[in-house]
Each structure stands twice: as C-alpha cells, then as structure tokens.
Short mmCIF file of C-alpha atoms in Angstrom, two decimals:
data_model
loop_
_atom_site.label_atom_id
_atom_site.label_comp_id
_atom_site.label_asym_id
_atom_site.label_seq_id
_atom_site.Cartn_x
_atom_site.Cartn_y
_atom_site.Cartn_z
CA MET A 211 -0.06 0.15 0.03
CA ARG A 212 1.43 3.40 -0.85
CA GLU A 213 1.78 5.98 1.52
CA VAL A 214 -0.65 8.96 1.22
CA ALA A 215 -0.40 12.61 2.08
CA ILE A 216 -2.55 15.77 2.12
CA ILE A 217 -0.94 18.72 0.17
CA GLY A 218 -3.98 20.91 -0.17
CA ALA A 219 -6.59 22.29 2.19
CA GLY A 220 -9.28 24.76 1.81
CA MET A 221 -12.85 25.55 2.79
CA THR A 222 -15.81 28.19 2.57
CA LYS A 223 -16.85 30.17 5.83
CA PHE A 224 -19.64 28.12 7.18
CA GLY A 225 -23.18 29.80 7.52
CA ARG A 226 -25.86 30.68 5.26
CA SER A 227 -24.80 31.38 1.59
CA ASP A 228 -26.67 32.60 -1.31
CA LEU A 229 -24.38 30.60 -3.64
CA SER A 230 -25.72 27.27 -5.01
CA LEU A 231 -24.19 23.94 -3.74
CA ILE A 232 -21.86 23.28 -6.78
CA GLU A 233 -20.62 27.24 -6.33
CA ILE A 234 -19.73 26.66 -2.76
CA MET A 235 -18.08 23.34 -3.69
CA SER A 236 -16.26 25.01 -6.17
CA GLU A 237 -14.90 27.64 -4.14
CA ALA A 238 -13.52 25.18 -1.42
CA ALA A 239 -12.05 23.08 -4.14
CA ILE A 240 -10.38 25.94 -5.95
CA ARG A 241 -8.80 27.09 -2.66
CA ALA A 242 -7.44 23.33 -1.81
CA LEU A 243 -6.24 23.04 -5.39
CA GLU A 244 -4.43 26.54 -5.17
CA ASP A 245 -3.01 25.34 -1.72
CA ALA A 246 -1.71 22.15 -3.51
CA ALA A 247 0.00 23.93 -6.33
CA LEU A 248 0.01 20.90 -8.43
CA GLY A 249 1.99 22.45 -11.43
CA ASP A 250 2.09 19.71 -14.19
CA GLN A 251 0.26 17.25 -12.00
CA LYS A 252 -3.40 16.72 -12.84
CA VAL A 253 -6.08 15.37 -10.65
CA ASP A 254 -6.89 11.86 -11.50
CA SER A 255 -10.04 11.27 -9.49
CA VAL A 256 -12.65 13.37 -7.47
CA TYR A 257 -14.86 12.27 -4.64
CA VAL A 258 -17.66 14.22 -3.68
CA ALA A 259 -19.28 14.14 -0.14
CA ASN A 260 -22.84 15.18 0.13
CA MET A 261 -25.93 13.69 1.91
CA GLY A 262 -29.00 15.72 0.46
CA ALA A 263 -28.46 17.40 -2.60
CA ALA A 264 -31.30 15.28 -4.23
CA ARG A 265 -33.81 16.35 -1.45
CA LEU A 266 -32.65 19.81 -0.39
CA ASN A 267 -31.18 21.11 -3.65
CA ARG A 268 -33.14 19.10 -6.43
CA GLN A 269 -29.66 18.06 -7.91
CA THR A 270 -28.11 14.65 -8.58
CA ALA A 271 -24.93 13.45 -10.18
CA ILE A 272 -23.10 16.35 -8.45
CA ALA A 273 -19.50 14.96 -8.65
CA SER A 274 -19.84 15.34 -12.54
CA ALA A 275 -21.18 18.80 -12.20
CA LEU A 276 -18.16 19.80 -9.88
CA VAL A 277 -15.82 18.38 -12.24
CA ASP A 278 -17.33 20.71 -15.05
CA GLN A 279 -17.23 23.51 -12.89
CA LEU A 280 -13.35 23.06 -12.08
CA ASN A 281 -12.36 21.75 -15.87
CA LEU A 282 -11.11 18.62 -14.17
CA PHE A 283 -11.82 16.48 -17.29
CA PRO A 284 -11.36 13.65 -17.96
CA ALA A 285 -10.95 12.82 -14.22
CA MET A 286 -12.87 9.81 -12.44
CA ALA A 287 -15.62 11.15 -10.30
CA GLU A 288 -18.21 10.09 -7.98
CA ALA A 289 -20.25 11.40 -5.08
CA VAL A 290 -20.40 9.35 -1.66
CA GLU A 291 -23.43 9.49 0.57
CA ASN A 292 -22.77 8.04 3.98
CA GLY A 293 -25.16 10.43 5.94
CA PRO A 294 -23.17 13.08 8.26
CA ALA A 295 -20.38 10.76 8.04
CA SER A 296 -20.02 11.36 4.14
CA GLY A 297 -17.08 13.48 4.53
CA ALA A 298 -14.59 11.29 6.04
CA SER A 299 -16.12 8.14 3.89
CA ALA A 300 -15.22 10.15 0.78
CA PHE A 301 -11.57 10.94 2.00
CA LYS A 302 -11.35 7.02 2.79
CA ASN A 303 -12.22 6.54 -1.00
CA GLY A 304 -9.62 9.15 -1.94
CA PHE A 305 -7.12 7.51 0.40
CA GLN A 306 -7.85 3.92 -1.12
CA ALA A 307 -7.67 5.14 -4.79
CA ILE A 308 -3.87 6.68 -4.06
CA ALA A 309 -3.07 3.67 -1.56
CA SER A 310 -3.88 1.20 -4.29
CA GLY A 311 -2.04 2.96 -7.13
CA MET A 312 -5.57 3.39 -9.18
CA ALA A 313 -5.17 7.17 -8.71
CA ASP A 314 -1.77 9.65 -7.96
CA VAL A 315 -3.54 12.86 -7.20
CA VAL A 316 -7.23 13.11 -5.59
CA LEU A 317 -9.45 15.95 -4.77
CA VAL A 318 -11.82 15.18 -1.99
CA THR A 319 -14.77 17.77 -1.82
CA GLY A 320 -17.53 18.03 0.76
CA GLY A 321 -20.51 20.17 0.55
CA GLU A 322 -23.97 20.71 1.77
CA ARG A 323 -26.37 23.67 1.25
CA MET A 324 -29.14 22.89 3.74
CA ARG A 325 -30.68 26.51 4.26
CA GLU A 326 -32.22 26.12 0.95
CA VAL A 327 -35.21 24.57 2.84
CA ASN A 328 -36.56 25.64 6.38
CA ASN A 329 -35.62 24.23 9.68
CA LEU A 330 -38.85 21.98 9.99
CA GLU A 331 -37.81 20.42 6.38
CA ALA A 332 -34.08 20.26 7.29
CA THR A 333 -34.80 18.44 10.73
CA ASP A 334 -36.92 16.07 8.72
CA PHE A 335 -34.23 15.34 6.11
CA VAL A 336 -31.74 14.44 8.86
CA ALA A 337 -34.53 12.48 10.83
CA SER A 338 -35.03 10.30 7.68
CA MET A 339 -31.71 8.38 8.59
CA SER A 340 -33.44 6.93 11.77
CA HIS A 341 -35.29 3.56 11.46
CA PRO A 342 -38.35 4.20 9.37
CA GLN A 343 -40.82 1.82 11.20
CA ALA A 344 -39.28 1.62 14.65
CA GLU A 345 -38.20 5.23 15.11
CA TYR A 346 -39.22 7.80 12.30
CA ILE A 347 -42.90 7.25 12.40
CA TYR A 348 -43.03 8.18 16.04
CA GLY A 349 -41.50 11.48 15.27
CA VAL A 350 -38.03 10.57 16.14
CA THR A 351 -35.57 13.22 15.21
CA LEU A 352 -31.60 13.03 15.67
CA PRO A 353 -32.15 15.79 18.73
CA ALA A 354 -34.75 13.22 20.15
CA LEU A 355 -32.22 10.58 19.88
CA ALA A 356 -29.37 12.47 21.38
CA GLY A 357 -31.88 13.68 24.10
CA MET A 358 -32.72 10.24 25.33
CA PHE A 359 -29.05 9.32 25.06
CA THR A 360 -27.96 12.22 27.12
CA ARG A 361 -30.77 11.51 29.81
CA LEU A 362 -29.45 8.16 30.45
CA TYR A 363 -25.89 9.46 30.39
CA MET A 364 -26.62 11.72 33.06
CA ASP A 365 -28.26 9.17 34.89
CA ARG A 366 -25.37 6.70 34.76
CA TYR A 367 -22.31 8.82 34.89
CA GLY A 368 -23.11 12.07 36.70
CA VAL A 369 -22.91 14.45 33.55
CA THR A 370 -24.87 17.47 34.34
CA ALA A 371 -26.36 20.40 32.40
CA LYS A 372 -23.44 22.58 33.47
CA HIS A 373 -20.98 19.87 31.68
CA LEU A 374 -22.90 20.19 28.51
CA ALA A 375 -22.89 23.90 28.76
CA LEU A 376 -19.33 23.75 29.21
CA VAL A 377 -18.69 21.96 25.96
CA ALA A 378 -20.73 24.93 24.11
CA ILE A 379 -18.89 27.52 25.95
CA LYS A 380 -15.47 26.03 25.20
CA ASN A 381 -16.42 25.42 21.49
CA HIS A 382 -17.82 28.86 20.72
CA ALA A 383 -14.71 30.41 22.24
CA ASN A 384 -12.60 28.45 19.88
CA ALA A 385 -14.76 29.37 16.97
CA LEU A 386 -14.19 33.05 17.78
CA LYS A 387 -10.73 32.36 16.61
CA ASN A 388 -11.77 30.76 13.38
CA PRO A 389 -12.71 32.93 10.62
CA TYR A 390 -14.44 29.89 9.00
CA ALA A 391 -16.85 29.21 11.75
CA HIS A 392 -20.75 29.78 11.25
CA ILE A 393 -21.11 31.10 14.90
CA HIS A 394 -19.09 34.17 16.14
CA GLN A 395 -20.53 34.54 19.78
CA ALA A 396 -19.05 34.23 23.15
CA ILE A 397 -21.56 32.55 25.64
CA THR A 398 -21.61 32.03 29.32
CA ILE A 399 -22.71 29.78 32.06
CA GLU A 400 -25.10 32.68 33.36
CA GLY A 401 -26.36 33.38 29.77
CA ILE A 402 -27.46 29.81 28.76
CA LEU A 403 -27.96 28.13 31.97
CA THR A 404 -28.27 29.91 35.45
CA ALA A 405 -29.69 33.48 34.76
CA PRO A 406 -33.79 33.80 34.72
CA GLU A 407 -33.88 34.63 31.09
CA ALA A 408 -32.01 31.51 29.97
CA VAL A 409 -35.04 29.57 29.84
CA VAL A 410 -35.95 31.96 27.14
CA ASN A 411 -32.60 32.38 25.60
CA ASN A 412 -31.76 28.55 25.50
CA PRO A 413 -34.90 26.68 25.35
CA TYR A 414 -35.31 22.94 25.53
CA ILE A 415 -35.15 21.32 21.95
CA ALA A 416 -35.28 17.64 23.49
CA ASP A 417 -34.53 17.69 26.94
CA PRO A 418 -32.23 17.57 28.63
CA LEU A 419 -30.74 19.08 25.45
CA ARG A 420 -31.18 23.04 25.10
CA LEU A 421 -30.56 24.95 21.88
CA TYR A 422 -27.02 25.69 22.86
CA ASP A 423 -26.29 21.75 23.01
CA CYS A 424 -27.31 21.48 19.30
CA CYS A 425 -25.20 22.36 16.34
CA PRO A 426 -26.33 24.82 13.94
CA VAL A 427 -28.14 24.14 10.34
CA SER A 428 -25.35 25.37 7.96
CA ASP A 429 -24.23 25.86 4.34
CA GLY A 430 -20.71 25.18 3.45
CA ALA A 431 -17.88 23.37 1.80
CA ALA A 432 -14.41 21.89 2.42
CA ALA A 433 -11.82 20.21 0.05
CA LEU A 434 -8.60 18.37 0.29
CA VAL A 435 -6.06 17.21 -2.02
CA LEU A 436 -4.50 14.26 -1.54
CA THR A 437 -1.34 12.39 -3.12
CA THR A 438 1.47 9.92 -2.88
CA ARG A 439 4.37 10.61 -0.27
CA GLU A 440 6.51 10.73 -3.33
CA ILE A 441 4.88 13.25 -5.27
CA ALA A 442 4.26 15.41 -1.96
CA GLU A 443 7.93 15.31 -1.51
CA LYS A 444 8.68 16.35 -5.02
CA LEU A 445 6.36 19.42 -4.75
CA GLY A 446 8.25 20.49 -1.68
CA LYS A 447 5.34 20.05 0.63
CA PRO A 448 5.02 19.64 4.36
CA ILE A 449 4.23 16.09 4.98
CA VAL A 450 0.69 15.64 6.67
CA LYS A 451 0.53 11.80 6.24
CA VAL A 452 -2.67 9.95 6.46
CA GLY A 453 -1.47 7.48 9.31
CA GLY A 454 -4.65 5.50 9.82
CA ILE A 455 -8.26 5.26 8.96
CA GLY A 456 -10.78 2.99 10.71
CA GLN A 457 -14.65 2.67 10.30
CA ALA A 458 -17.40 0.65 11.78
CA THR A 459 -21.20 0.35 11.98
CA ASP A 460 -23.76 -0.40 14.45
CA THR A 461 -27.31 -1.11 14.66
CA HIS A 462 -29.88 1.04 13.02
CA ALA A 463 -32.20 1.47 15.52
CA VAL A 464 -30.49 2.64 18.55
CA HIS A 465 -32.66 0.65 21.10
CA GLU A 466 -31.17 -2.63 19.95
CA ARG A 467 -27.85 -1.78 21.31
CA PRO A 468 -26.71 -4.02 24.21
CA ASP A 469 -25.94 -0.86 26.09
CA PRO A 470 -27.25 2.29 24.63
CA THR A 471 -24.82 4.72 26.40
CA GLU A 472 -22.04 2.95 24.28
CA LEU A 473 -20.81 4.32 20.99
CA THR A 474 -19.60 0.88 19.86
CA ALA A 475 -18.89 1.97 16.36
CA VAL A 476 -16.77 4.98 17.43
CA LYS A 477 -14.40 2.76 19.88
CA ILE A 478 -13.99 0.00 16.88
CA ALA A 479 -13.33 2.72 14.35
CA ALA A 480 -10.95 4.56 16.59
CA GLN A 481 -9.21 1.37 17.72
CA LYS A 482 -8.66 0.38 13.96
CA ALA A 483 -7.42 3.80 13.08
CA PHE A 484 -4.98 3.70 15.85
CA GLN A 485 -3.90 0.04 14.92
CA MET A 486 -3.08 1.05 11.20
CA ALA A 487 -1.16 4.25 12.51
CA GLY A 488 0.98 2.55 14.93
CA ILE A 489 0.21 4.94 17.70
CA GLY A 490 -2.53 5.15 20.56
CA PRO A 491 -4.72 7.93 22.08
CA GLN A 492 -2.06 8.77 24.46
CA ASP A 493 0.07 10.07 21.43
CA ILE A 494 -2.81 12.59 20.06
CA ASP A 495 -2.06 16.27 20.56
CA VAL A 496 -5.23 17.56 18.99
CA ALA A 497 -8.88 16.10 18.07
CA GLU A 498 -11.60 17.24 16.15
CA LEU A 499 -14.80 15.34 17.43
CA HIS A 500 -18.39 15.01 16.04
CA ASP A 501 -20.35 17.00 18.60
CA ALA A 502 -23.36 17.46 16.65
CA PHE A 503 -24.95 17.46 20.42
CA THR A 504 -22.85 18.53 23.17
CA ILE A 505 -22.85 15.10 24.92
CA LEU A 506 -21.36 13.62 21.97
CA GLU A 507 -18.14 15.27 22.45
CA ILE A 508 -17.89 13.83 25.88
CA ALA A 509 -18.90 10.28 24.69
CA GLU A 510 -16.72 10.12 21.71
CA SER A 511 -13.83 11.39 24.00
CA GLU A 512 -14.35 8.15 25.99
CA GLU A 513 -14.96 5.83 23.04
CA ALA A 514 -12.16 6.87 21.23
CA GLY A 515 -9.73 6.13 24.32
CA PHE A 516 -8.59 9.55 25.45
CA PHE A 517 -10.51 9.00 28.80
CA PRO A 518 -11.99 6.29 30.82
CA LYS A 519 -15.82 5.78 30.20
CA GLY A 520 -17.88 8.04 32.31
CA GLU A 521 -15.13 10.32 32.84
CA GLY A 522 -14.79 12.55 29.84
CA HIS A 523 -17.10 15.34 31.53
CA ASN A 524 -14.46 15.30 34.41
CA ALA A 525 -11.64 16.02 32.02
CA LEU A 526 -13.72 18.61 30.19
CA GLU A 527 -14.38 20.38 33.64
CA GLN A 528 -10.65 20.24 34.39
CA GLY A 529 -9.68 22.10 31.09
CA VAL A 530 -7.90 19.39 29.55
CA THR A 531 -9.72 19.72 26.24
CA SER A 532 -9.36 23.39 26.03
CA LEU A 533 -6.98 25.14 23.87
CA GLY A 534 -3.94 25.27 26.13
CA GLY A 535 -4.87 21.91 27.97
CA LYS A 536 -3.26 18.75 27.31
CA LEU A 537 -5.32 17.49 24.43
CA PRO A 538 -7.44 20.15 22.89
CA ILE A 539 -10.58 19.16 21.35
CA ASN A 540 -12.50 20.91 18.47
CA PRO A 541 -10.08 23.99 18.28
CA SER A 542 -12.13 24.91 15.30
CA GLY A 543 -15.08 25.35 17.32
CA GLY A 544 -16.67 22.02 16.13
CA LEU A 545 -20.01 21.33 14.68
CA LYS A 546 -21.37 23.04 17.74
CA ALA A 547 -19.90 26.38 16.48
CA LYS A 548 -18.04 25.89 13.28
CA GLY A 549 -21.45 24.59 11.76
CA HIS A 550 -22.44 21.34 10.34
CA PRO A 551 -23.05 21.44 6.67
CA VAL A 552 -23.61 17.42 6.92
CA GLY A 553 -21.65 16.55 3.66
CA ALA A 554 -18.78 18.99 4.47
CA THR A 555 -18.09 18.04 8.03
CA GLY A 556 -15.85 15.24 7.82
CA VAL A 557 -13.71 16.79 5.30
CA ALA A 558 -13.67 20.34 7.11
CA GLN A 559 -12.53 18.43 10.35
CA LEU A 560 -9.52 17.34 8.43
CA VAL A 561 -8.84 20.59 6.65
CA GLU A 562 -8.67 21.92 10.41
CA LEU A 563 -6.16 19.23 11.33
CA THR A 564 -4.11 19.62 8.34
CA TRP A 565 -3.68 23.46 9.27
CA GLN A 566 -2.90 22.35 12.82
CA LEU A 567 -0.50 19.94 11.98
CA ARG A 568 1.41 22.53 9.44
CA GLY A 569 1.29 25.12 12.42
CA ALA A 570 -1.00 27.38 10.41
CA ALA A 571 -4.04 27.42 12.48
CA GLY A 572 -3.68 31.15 13.72
CA ASP A 573 -4.83 32.08 17.22
CA ARG A 574 -6.23 28.62 17.77
CA GLN A 575 -3.10 27.03 17.02
CA VAL A 576 -2.12 24.01 19.37
CA GLU A 577 1.49 24.39 19.83
CA GLY A 578 3.67 21.53 18.51
CA ALA A 579 0.88 19.27 17.43
CA LYS A 580 2.21 16.38 15.60
CA ASN A 581 -0.47 13.87 15.64
CA ALA A 582 -4.06 14.44 15.31
CA PHE A 583 -7.28 12.50 15.39
CA ALA A 584 -10.65 12.87 13.86
CA CYS A 585 -14.24 11.31 14.25
CA ASN A 586 -16.85 11.76 11.94
CA PHE A 587 -20.06 10.21 13.44
CA GLY A 588 -23.02 9.26 10.81
CA GLY A 589 -26.66 8.45 11.95
CA PHE A 590 -26.96 8.15 15.47
CA GLY A 591 -23.51 6.35 15.68
CA ASN A 592 -24.57 3.73 13.49
CA ASN A 593 -21.67 4.51 10.70
CA VAL A 594 -18.51 6.01 11.95
CA VAL A 595 -15.20 6.95 10.32
CA THR A 596 -11.96 8.01 12.22
CA THR A 597 -8.95 9.26 10.84
CA VAL A 598 -5.29 9.70 12.31
CA LEU A 599 -3.26 12.37 10.60
CA MET A 600 0.53 12.75 11.27
CA ARG A 601 3.15 15.40 10.58
CA GLU A 602 6.38 14.15 9.68
CA GLU A 603 9.76 16.25 9.68
CA MET B 149 -56.60 -1.70 9.90
CA GLU B 150 -53.12 -3.07 11.53
CA GLU B 151 -53.35 -1.96 15.06
CA LYS B 152 -50.54 -4.21 16.23
CA VAL B 153 -46.82 -3.73 16.10
CA TYR B 154 -44.77 -6.78 15.20
CA GLY B 155 -40.95 -7.81 15.37
CA VAL B 156 -39.95 -11.37 14.45
CA GLN B 157 -38.88 -14.74 16.05
CA CYS B 158 -36.20 -16.59 14.29
CA LYS B 159 -37.77 -20.02 13.40
CA THR B 160 -34.35 -21.85 13.70
CA CYS B 161 -33.16 -20.56 16.99
CA GLY B 162 -35.92 -18.80 18.46
CA LYS B 163 -34.14 -15.45 19.05
CA GLU B 164 -36.67 -12.33 19.21
CA THR B 165 -35.81 -9.38 17.37
CA TYR B 166 -37.33 -5.93 17.04
CA PRO B 167 -37.52 -4.41 14.46
CA ALA B 168 -37.19 -7.33 12.13
CA HIS B 169 -34.06 -8.12 9.93
CA ALA B 170 -33.49 -10.37 6.85
CA VAL B 171 -31.01 -12.12 8.79
CA CYS B 172 -31.14 -13.14 12.38
CA PRO B 173 -28.45 -11.43 14.46
CA ASN B 174 -28.10 -14.74 16.59
CA CYS B 175 -27.66 -17.64 14.38
CA GLY B 176 -27.62 -16.23 10.66
CA GLY B 177 -31.16 -17.71 10.00
CA HIS B 178 -33.53 -16.33 7.35
CA ASP B 179 -36.80 -17.88 8.34
CA PHE B 180 -38.93 -15.82 10.79
CA GLU B 181 -42.41 -15.74 12.34
CA PRO B 182 -44.39 -12.43 13.38
CA LEU B 183 -43.90 -11.65 16.87
CA GLU B 184 -46.32 -9.13 18.51
CA ILE B 185 -44.64 -6.49 20.46
CA THR B 186 -46.87 -6.37 23.51
CA GLY B 187 -46.48 -6.25 27.37
CA GLU B 188 -45.01 -4.63 30.19
CA GLY B 189 -41.62 -3.24 30.98
CA LYS B 190 -39.73 -0.26 32.15
CA VAL B 191 -38.75 3.27 30.85
CA LEU B 192 -35.04 3.12 29.89
CA THR B 193 -34.88 6.63 28.95
CA TYR B 194 -37.03 9.44 27.33
CA THR B 195 -37.01 12.94 25.98
CA ASP B 196 -39.59 15.46 25.21
CA VAL B 197 -39.03 16.90 21.96
CA TYR B 198 -39.88 20.71 21.60
CA ALA B 199 -38.32 21.12 18.09
CA LEU B 200 -41.24 19.33 16.66
CA PRO B 201 -40.93 17.11 13.51
CA LEU B 202 -43.01 17.47 10.42
CA ASP B 203 -46.97 16.37 10.99
CA TYR B 204 -47.04 17.29 14.75
CA ALA B 205 -48.93 20.31 16.23
CA LEU B 206 -48.39 19.71 19.85
CA ARG B 207 -46.36 21.74 22.55
CA TYR B 208 -43.95 18.68 22.85
CA LEU B 209 -43.69 15.10 21.94
CA ARG B 210 -42.89 12.77 24.42
CA LEU B 211 -40.68 9.59 23.41
CA ALA B 212 -39.16 6.77 25.35
CA ILE B 213 -37.05 3.56 24.74
CA VAL B 214 -38.64 0.83 26.94
CA GLU B 215 -37.16 -2.34 28.18
CA LEU B 216 -39.89 -5.20 28.02
CA ASP B 217 -39.89 -7.87 30.52
CA SER B 218 -39.39 -10.28 27.63
CA GLY B 219 -35.86 -8.35 27.13
CA LEU B 220 -36.86 -6.84 23.86
CA ARG B 221 -36.45 -3.07 23.57
CA ALA B 222 -38.84 -0.55 21.76
CA THR B 223 -38.96 3.08 20.90
CA GLY B 224 -42.29 4.86 21.17
CA GLN B 225 -44.37 7.73 22.41
CA LEU B 226 -44.71 7.76 26.19
CA VAL B 227 -48.33 8.76 27.44
CA ASP B 228 -47.32 9.71 31.07
CA ASP B 229 -47.39 12.97 32.77
CA ASP B 230 -45.05 11.98 35.32
CA PRO B 231 -42.47 10.22 33.58
CA LYS B 232 -39.27 8.72 35.26
CA ILE B 233 -36.26 6.29 34.34
CA GLY B 234 -37.29 2.88 35.36
CA LYS B 235 -41.01 3.59 35.78
CA ARG B 236 -43.23 0.81 35.02
CA VAL B 237 -45.12 0.94 31.76
CA ARG B 238 -47.13 -1.04 29.49
CA THR B 239 -47.65 -1.08 25.65
CA THR B 240 -50.72 0.03 23.81
CA VAL B 241 -51.17 0.90 20.19
CA GLY B 242 -52.46 4.18 18.97
CA VAL B 243 -52.03 6.61 16.38
CA VAL B 244 -48.81 8.09 16.37
CA ARG B 245 -48.44 10.12 13.44
CA GLU B 246 -50.89 11.33 10.76
CA THR B 247 -49.35 12.26 7.39
CA GLY B 248 -51.08 13.16 4.17
CA GLY B 249 -54.42 12.23 5.78
CA ARG B 250 -53.05 8.76 6.68
CA LYS B 251 -53.10 7.44 10.24
CA ILE B 252 -50.05 5.52 11.33
CA TYR B 253 -50.28 3.23 14.32
CA GLY B 254 -47.64 2.39 16.58
CA LEU B 255 -46.45 1.90 20.26
CA GLN B 256 -47.60 4.17 22.74
CA PHE B 257 -46.30 3.35 26.49
CA VAL B 258 -48.77 3.98 29.35
CA PRO B 259 -48.21 3.71 33.04
CA VAL B 260 -49.03 0.28 34.73
#
C-alpha cells in the first residue's frame, strides 16, 4: 500500500450562503487546489461528499457537475453518501484510490446547502436517517435520539447540564478564533444556564438538550488534495501523512444496542485507525470530534480512548480539552460553533487538522501538534469513520 | 386496519428481534415468524421533543425507549404526565402520526 499525504486544504466560511451547492463546493475546491499548487500534476479522481443534494437542492450526479465547474476533465468522479459521515467516507475512498495505485492525485470535496429549505424540512431530512418503522414514525429526530442518550448518560455517569454547557462555551470560544466558523458568539454559564432569562434564550429542543447543546444548520464546503508521499516530497510540501483510517457500523435502531450509552462503532473505528497508524490515543495532540450535540463530544472522547468511560466530563471540567490543555478538542469550534453542513463536516475536520499539523491554525494553533485524530459520526452512531493524521519532519 | 406492532422470532434459534431484520443476528437464519410487541416493561430513557418534526401540532412530543420484561426494547411515544427512568409501563397501540391524511399506528407506552 502506498503512503498518502494531504497537500492541499481549503474551505468556505460556514453559515448561510446565497451561492448554489456546486458554487460553494467549487470555492472550497479551488482553495484546496491553489494550496496544493500541483504544477504539471493533474487531478486523476474526484470524490464528492454530500448527503442531501437530491432532496434539498433538487440536483443529482453532483460529482460530474463539480468536475465540469472546475474543468478537471477527464478525471474519474463520484459522489459518496454516508449520512453525516459522508465527508470522512469520501476521504477514505480518496485514500484507497491513491494507496492502491488507481490514482496519483485526488480531490475530495464535501459540501451541503441546507438553508435552501426551512428548519422543519431540514430536521425531517436529517430524521430520515432513523429507522423508518421502529423510530421515524414516532416523530423521532436526531435531537430526540440525542436527548434520550443524554438523559441516560446523565443518570449513569453524573454528567450535568453544566458539563454540557461547558462543551458549548469552550467550542464557541474556539470558534471566535476561526474566521471560517458559522457562529461567532461568546457565551457564558449565566447566559445559557443559570440566569432567569436563560430559559428563553436557551430553550429546550429535546430535553435535557437545549438550543445551545445542538449544532446549527449550516451551508458550507471543504476540500482536500491528496497524493502519494513521493509526489508530495517532489512538490516540496510539508508532509501531513494519513496515518490511519478506521470505520465501523452499529445497529440502525438505537434501542437494539446492548448498552445504548455505548457508541461501539466509535470505539471500534478508533481502535482500527490507531492500529493502522501504529500509535495510540495517548499520542494524540489535537482532536476534532463530531459534537452535533454537546454530549457527543464527551462520549466520543471516551470511546476513542482519550478518557475512561464516564470520565470525559471531568476532563472537560478540568480544562484538559480546552485550547492550552493537554488534549485540545475541537479547536475549530466543532460542529457546535463552526457549523455542520452535513456532507462537508468530515472533510472540514481534516482541513482543520491539516492546518493544525502545519502550524497554520492562527490564534487557535495547538503548539507543536504532531499527531491528530478526527471522528466523523453518521446516523446516531451507526456508521463512524475515524482518521489519524501525522506530521512528518 | 393493522393495529398491532410486530417484530420477529427466528424459526431456527428462537431469537426475538425488534425491528425485523432479513438475517437473524444470533444464528444467521432467514426464516422468521411474526412476533407481536406487547407487554409490560420499564422506561430506559425518555425525552420531550420541543423542536417538533413534520406532521405534529403539539407543545412537545414525549418519546421513550422501553425495556420490556421479555428483554426486547422498543422506541415509542410515552403517554405519562410524570415520566421517570425505571418507571413501569405497558404497551398500547394508537395513532402515532398522521401524514397526508393517513393514520399511522404504533406503540404508545402508558403507566401500569
């Protein structure tokens, strides 16, 4: 298997966009391609990550449309749909294409334009991932699944509303240092939890989860250029190596899991990625976790092996996961504050980590970051892709 | 009018599953009999959904995962003004959603 390196990274500002899906994906792709400065090298293959173009934007076959916009003919191209884990899935496909020798240069672009529809329609679009007969018909949404998960987690492990708020406060603070983030708003415990007006400013969405426990609905795109280690060295690029990728699945209906507080797919996917990379969770300097809901940052930090089960909220409270702590989590602001254009998210996590490993993350730089970890979480944990990136001197 | 909710029981090994799968998760068998999802159990977890999905005009929607005494678990609507983790409930079947003029029947849990 050939070694694979990331040589280009770019994204759009997440938020509300007036551009079409193909236009925002083009913007991110052009930034990544300019960053890669390929010279005579041509893009052999394009992987597009997207979940909802057919339903939200009434457009299909978007990989062909993107190639057309970017004049990348006759590159191979296809779209990858794997729910909110589409981004890391497309990246995995790009990795495989290079590792196998099928392609030398790959463009991975993730994008979603969700604000084309209203919030009710966007929520229903995401809810359509749930089990049609055993969950969806009851009015189950992703916040509902997360709410039930959170209540059980609080009951069993002593996580409180304050811990959830601390995730949001940390990630909002990080996002203030990220010009690409959707939400630029400092928040406090008083404002979202303890002040009398908090019940109005931070209403329940699916209790015990409140508005500030949930990611926003965002438009946005992110892109990466991958190539072989040899070509990366020839182009004189800093080497951000793909150390390992892991993926695992779990039951469709959440209630079928032996212990519904365990995210088994996160655990297995993380173990696989670490095994492939030849390092462990203790070697990671910075992580981007899929905090679509605040509880998920805590739970994933445990399943990935950074903290024992039931202790992630203590590490959070002690500042371990803040910028400047021992293991900063979601320096980008995470899905919570950077935003969550579903198809773009897995790619955007890796764009952030590429910048972190290059030392190019500005005010949110994790000093000396050498090894990085990303968790891209699909469904309610029924399909998870994790990635380990490593900077090589 | 179908007013029952069914899982399956594997004809080969007897494993009960809800919802149904094409392949038995216990023995790999492909032959199943319908299994009515009914009985008593306890609330494993619940939530009140205020950001309502399509098709609902309520103040909030109360959902739960219930662990039945048979060991099977099911997701459904919780009809209880005083919900608690561990509280005893039993299954009933009622209209859980109306979409495009069509009534959809499903599990509604009520206190024992």
